[in-house]
Amino acid sequence: MNAPSPALTCTFFVRDYDLAATLSSGQSFRWEKKDESWIGVVAGKWVKLDSGPGSITATVAEPVADWQWIIHYLQLEIGFEDIVRTFPADAPMQTALQACRGLRLLRQDPWECLASFILSSTKQIVQIQQIITLLTERFGSPLPVRAPYPPAFSFPSAERLTRCTEAELRACKMGFRAPYLLETARTIAASQFELQRIGALSLEDARARLTGLPGVGRKIADCVLLFAYGFPTAFPVDVWVMKALKQLYFPRSRKMNLKRLHSFSAEHFGCHSGYAQQYLFHYMRTKHENAKRS
DNA sequence: GCCCAGGTGAAGC
DNA sequence: GCTTCACATGGG
């Protein structure tokens, strides 16, 4: 077989892939929409994604022969229909599914995902994006970019962040999250904690390891387990998912606390409950604008 | 001014 | 075990 020759673009044929919903659904915070394209950084490479009918085209700044990194990130090879089929048949779930069919889960870099969600607590998605943009501009490395697009930067490594002061991090507008990020970066960089090994553990053990890090509780751990490691039943419950579960499933119960909702979700949403969770989250966040459009 | 945002950890009961 | 509160910052 001939090795594929290096190229600047590659087109992938896809079905049921809503790129816009996927990249704007609060999994990753590094995507910016420019005209009809999405600009981001994946695996240390600047990349532009364009969605066509039944296809996604990736464009990079320097020719590459192997596109596996973007295939993996976008999860282009998963059996989407097989996942959606496992969702419960109840009305709320089917409404959410219909509202944003084609929404996918990404497979992100564990460190970037962990650091990003440490910065996410009680912040709106736009603000998380602002913080991460500042962090990458100040402490990441500049990457080759295609003209005429603005400069892009890698996500700073844990080791790089250990050389920051807390004040420098706070200056990225992250507030009280700065010491959490700094301490976690130190733990990771000192190899007291191997992110590599988390994926081989059971869900419960992996979650226990992550929640041992400062600033990482159940919710942030579940985000990393789902968005970076692909644990299919990690089920992050934030304020939106909480609202979705209470309003859609327990409209007249006053005593549904976090713990009860976790046990409900574990038995109700099936073997891909994490995927189902992302549909509920995105549906709740966007249903008002959808209502306006239709 | 107020309430809220992909929460967590510590203190109080 | 649970509930309450402080913690920065910016949007609506």
Short mmCIF file of N, CA and C in Angstrom, two decimals, chain A residues 193-259:
data_model
loop_
_atom_site.label_atom_id
_atom_site.label_comp_id
_atom_site.label_asym_id
_atom_site.label_seq_id
_atom_site.Cartn_x
_atom_site.Cartn_y
_atom_site.Cartn_z
N PHE A 193 0.48 11.76 39.51
CA PHE A 193 -0.84 11.43 39.01
C PHE A 193 -0.73 11.21 37.51
N GLU A 194 -0.98 10.01 37.05
CA GLU A 194 -0.84 9.72 35.63
C GLU A 194 -2.19 9.73 34.94
N LEU A 195 -2.41 10.81 34.20
CA LEU A 195 -3.68 10.92 33.46
C LEU A 195 -3.84 9.76 32.49
N GLN A 196 -2.70 9.27 31.97
CA GLN A 196 -2.72 8.17 31.01
C GLN A 196 -3.43 6.93 31.54
N ARG A 197 -3.27 6.71 32.84
CA ARG A 197 -3.76 5.44 33.39
C ARG A 197 -5.23 5.46 33.76
N ILE A 198 -5.83 6.65 33.82
CA ILE A 198 -7.22 6.78 34.25
C ILE A 198 -8.16 5.96 33.37
N GLY A 199 -7.89 6.01 32.05
CA GLY A 199 -8.80 5.38 31.10
C GLY A 199 -8.90 3.87 31.25
N ALA A 200 -7.90 3.24 31.88
CA ALA A 200 -7.91 1.79 32.04
C ALA A 200 -8.62 1.36 33.31
N LEU A 201 -8.97 2.31 34.16
CA LEU A 201 -9.62 1.97 35.42
C LEU A 201 -11.12 1.76 35.22
N SER A 202 -11.76 1.23 36.23
CA SER A 202 -13.23 1.17 36.23
C SER A 202 -13.76 2.59 36.39
N LEU A 203 -15.00 2.83 36.02
CA LEU A 203 -15.59 4.17 36.15
C LEU A 203 -15.47 4.68 37.58
N GLU A 204 -15.79 3.83 38.55
CA GLU A 204 -15.78 4.26 39.95
C GLU A 204 -14.36 4.60 40.41
N ASP A 205 -13.39 3.77 40.03
CA ASP A 205 -12.01 4.05 40.43
C ASP A 205 -11.48 5.30 39.74
N ALA A 206 -11.81 5.44 38.46
CA ALA A 206 -11.35 6.61 37.71
C ALA A 206 -11.94 7.89 38.33
N ARG A 207 -13.21 7.84 38.67
CA ARG A 207 -13.87 9.00 39.27
C ARG A 207 -13.23 9.33 40.63
N ALA A 208 -12.94 8.29 41.39
CA ALA A 208 -12.33 8.52 42.70
C ALA A 208 -10.95 9.17 42.56
N ARG A 209 -10.18 8.73 41.56
CA ARG A 209 -8.87 9.34 41.33
C ARG A 209 -9.02 10.82 41.00
N LEU A 210 -9.92 11.12 40.07
CA LEU A 210 -10.06 12.51 39.62
C LEU A 210 -10.58 13.41 40.73
N THR A 211 -11.54 12.94 41.52
CA THR A 211 -12.09 13.80 42.56
C THR A 211 -11.09 14.01 43.70
N GLY A 212 -9.98 13.28 43.66
CA GLY A 212 -8.91 13.55 44.62
C GLY A 212 -8.13 14.80 44.30
N LEU A 213 -8.31 15.33 43.10
CA LEU A 213 -7.59 16.54 42.71
C LEU A 213 -8.33 17.78 43.23
N PRO A 214 -7.59 18.82 43.58
CA PRO A 214 -8.24 20.02 44.10
C PRO A 214 -9.10 20.71 43.05
N GLY A 215 -10.30 21.07 43.43
CA GLY A 215 -11.21 21.75 42.51
C GLY A 215 -11.98 20.81 41.62
N VAL A 216 -11.80 19.50 41.83
CA VAL A 216 -12.49 18.51 41.01
C VAL A 216 -13.46 17.71 41.88
N GLY A 217 -14.73 17.95 41.70
CA GLY A 217 -15.76 17.19 42.39
C GLY A 217 -16.44 16.24 41.43
N ARG A 218 -17.57 15.72 41.83
CA ARG A 218 -18.28 14.73 41.02
C ARG A 218 -18.59 15.23 39.61
N LYS A 219 -19.09 16.46 39.52
CA LYS A 219 -19.54 16.96 38.22
C LYS A 219 -18.39 17.13 37.24
N ILE A 220 -17.32 17.79 37.68
CA ILE A 220 -16.18 18.01 36.79
C ILE A 220 -15.52 16.68 36.44
N ALA A 221 -15.42 15.80 37.41
CA ALA A 221 -14.85 14.47 37.12
C ALA A 221 -15.67 13.77 36.05
N ASP A 222 -16.98 13.83 36.14
CA ASP A 222 -17.82 13.15 35.15
C ASP A 222 -17.68 13.78 33.77
N CYS A 223 -17.49 15.10 33.70
CA CYS A 223 -17.24 15.74 32.41
C CYS A 223 -15.97 15.19 31.77
N VAL A 224 -14.92 15.08 32.54
CA VAL A 224 -13.65 14.58 32.00
C VAL A 224 -13.77 13.10 31.63
N LEU A 225 -14.45 12.34 32.47
CA LEU A 225 -14.62 10.91 32.19
C LEU A 225 -15.41 10.70 30.91
N LEU A 226 -16.38 11.58 30.65
CA LEU A 226 -17.21 11.43 29.46
C LEU A 226 -16.56 12.03 28.22
N PHE A 227 -16.04 13.25 28.34
CA PHE A 227 -15.58 13.99 27.16
C PHE A 227 -14.14 13.67 26.76
N ALA A 228 -13.34 13.17 27.68
CA ALA A 228 -11.95 12.86 27.36
C ALA A 228 -11.69 11.35 27.31
N TYR A 229 -12.29 10.62 28.25
CA TYR A 229 -12.00 9.18 28.33
C TYR A 229 -13.10 8.32 27.70
N GLY A 230 -14.24 8.92 27.45
CA GLY A 230 -15.30 8.18 26.79
C GLY A 230 -16.01 7.14 27.64
N PHE A 231 -16.00 7.31 28.95
CA PHE A 231 -16.81 6.42 29.79
C PHE A 231 -18.28 6.66 29.46
N PRO A 232 -18.97 5.64 28.93
CA PRO A 232 -20.31 5.90 28.36
C PRO A 232 -21.38 6.21 29.39
N THR A 233 -21.15 5.88 30.67
CA THR A 233 -22.19 6.16 31.67
C THR A 233 -21.77 7.23 32.67
N ALA A 234 -20.69 7.94 32.39
CA ALA A 234 -20.40 9.14 33.19
C ALA A 234 -21.50 10.14 32.89
N PHE A 235 -22.10 10.72 33.92
CA PHE A 235 -23.32 11.52 33.76
C PHE A 235 -23.21 12.82 34.55
N PRO A 236 -22.55 13.83 33.96
CA PRO A 236 -22.40 15.09 34.69
C PRO A 236 -23.74 15.78 34.92
N VAL A 237 -23.99 16.17 36.15
CA VAL A 237 -25.21 16.91 36.48
C VAL A 237 -24.84 18.32 36.91
N ASP A 238 -25.05 19.26 36.01
CA ASP A 238 -24.82 20.67 36.31
C ASP A 238 -26.19 21.32 36.52
N VAL A 239 -26.24 22.64 36.59
CA VAL A 239 -27.52 23.30 36.85
C VAL A 239 -28.53 23.04 35.73
N TRP A 240 -28.06 22.91 34.49
CA TRP A 240 -28.98 22.71 33.37
C TRP A 240 -29.55 21.29 33.36
N VAL A 241 -28.69 20.31 33.58
CA VAL A 241 -29.16 18.92 33.60
C VAL A 241 -30.05 18.71 34.82
N MET A 242 -29.70 19.35 35.90
CA MET A 242 -30.55 19.32 37.10
C MET A 242 -31.94 19.85 36.77
N LYS A 243 -31.95 20.99 36.09
CA LYS A 243 -33.22 21.60 35.70
C LYS A 243 -34.00 20.68 34.76
N ALA A 244 -33.30 20.07 33.81
CA ALA A 244 -33.94 19.17 32.85
C ALA A 244 -34.57 17.99 33.58
N LEU A 245 -33.81 17.36 34.47
CA LEU A 245 -34.33 16.18 35.16
C LEU A 245 -35.52 16.54 36.04
N LYS A 246 -35.40 17.65 36.77
CA LYS A 246 -36.49 18.04 37.66
C LYS A 246 -37.75 18.42 36.88
N GLN A 247 -37.58 19.27 35.87
CA GLN A 247 -38.74 19.76 35.13
C GLN A 247 -39.39 18.67 34.28
N LEU A 248 -38.56 17.88 33.59
CA LEU A 248 -39.10 16.94 32.62
C LEU A 248 -39.52 15.61 33.23
N TYR A 249 -38.84 15.23 34.33
CA TYR A 249 -39.12 13.90 34.88
C TYR A 249 -39.79 13.94 36.25
N PHE A 250 -39.55 15.00 37.03
CA PHE A 250 -40.14 15.07 38.38
C PHE A 250 -40.75 16.45 38.62
N PRO A 251 -41.72 16.85 37.77
CA PRO A 251 -42.22 18.23 37.82
C PRO A 251 -42.87 18.60 39.15
N ARG A 252 -43.39 17.63 39.90
CA ARG A 252 -44.05 18.02 41.15
C ARG A 252 -43.44 17.39 42.39
N SER A 253 -42.19 16.96 42.27
CA SER A 253 -41.50 16.45 43.45
C SER A 253 -40.52 17.50 43.97
N ARG A 254 -40.59 17.78 45.26
CA ARG A 254 -39.74 18.83 45.83
C ARG A 254 -38.43 18.27 46.38
N LYS A 255 -38.33 16.95 46.48
CA LYS A 255 -37.19 16.38 47.22
C LYS A 255 -36.16 15.70 46.33
N MET A 256 -36.13 16.06 45.04
CA MET A 256 -35.15 15.43 44.17
C MET A 256 -33.81 16.14 44.28
N ASN A 257 -33.00 15.68 45.20
CA ASN A 257 -31.66 16.27 45.32
C ASN A 257 -30.70 15.57 44.38
N LEU A 258 -29.44 16.02 44.41
CA LEU A 258 -28.43 15.54 43.48
C LEU A 258 -28.27 14.02 43.55
N LYS A 259 -28.26 13.51 44.76
CA LYS A 259 -28.01 12.09 44.93
C LYS A 259 -29.13 11.25 44.32
#
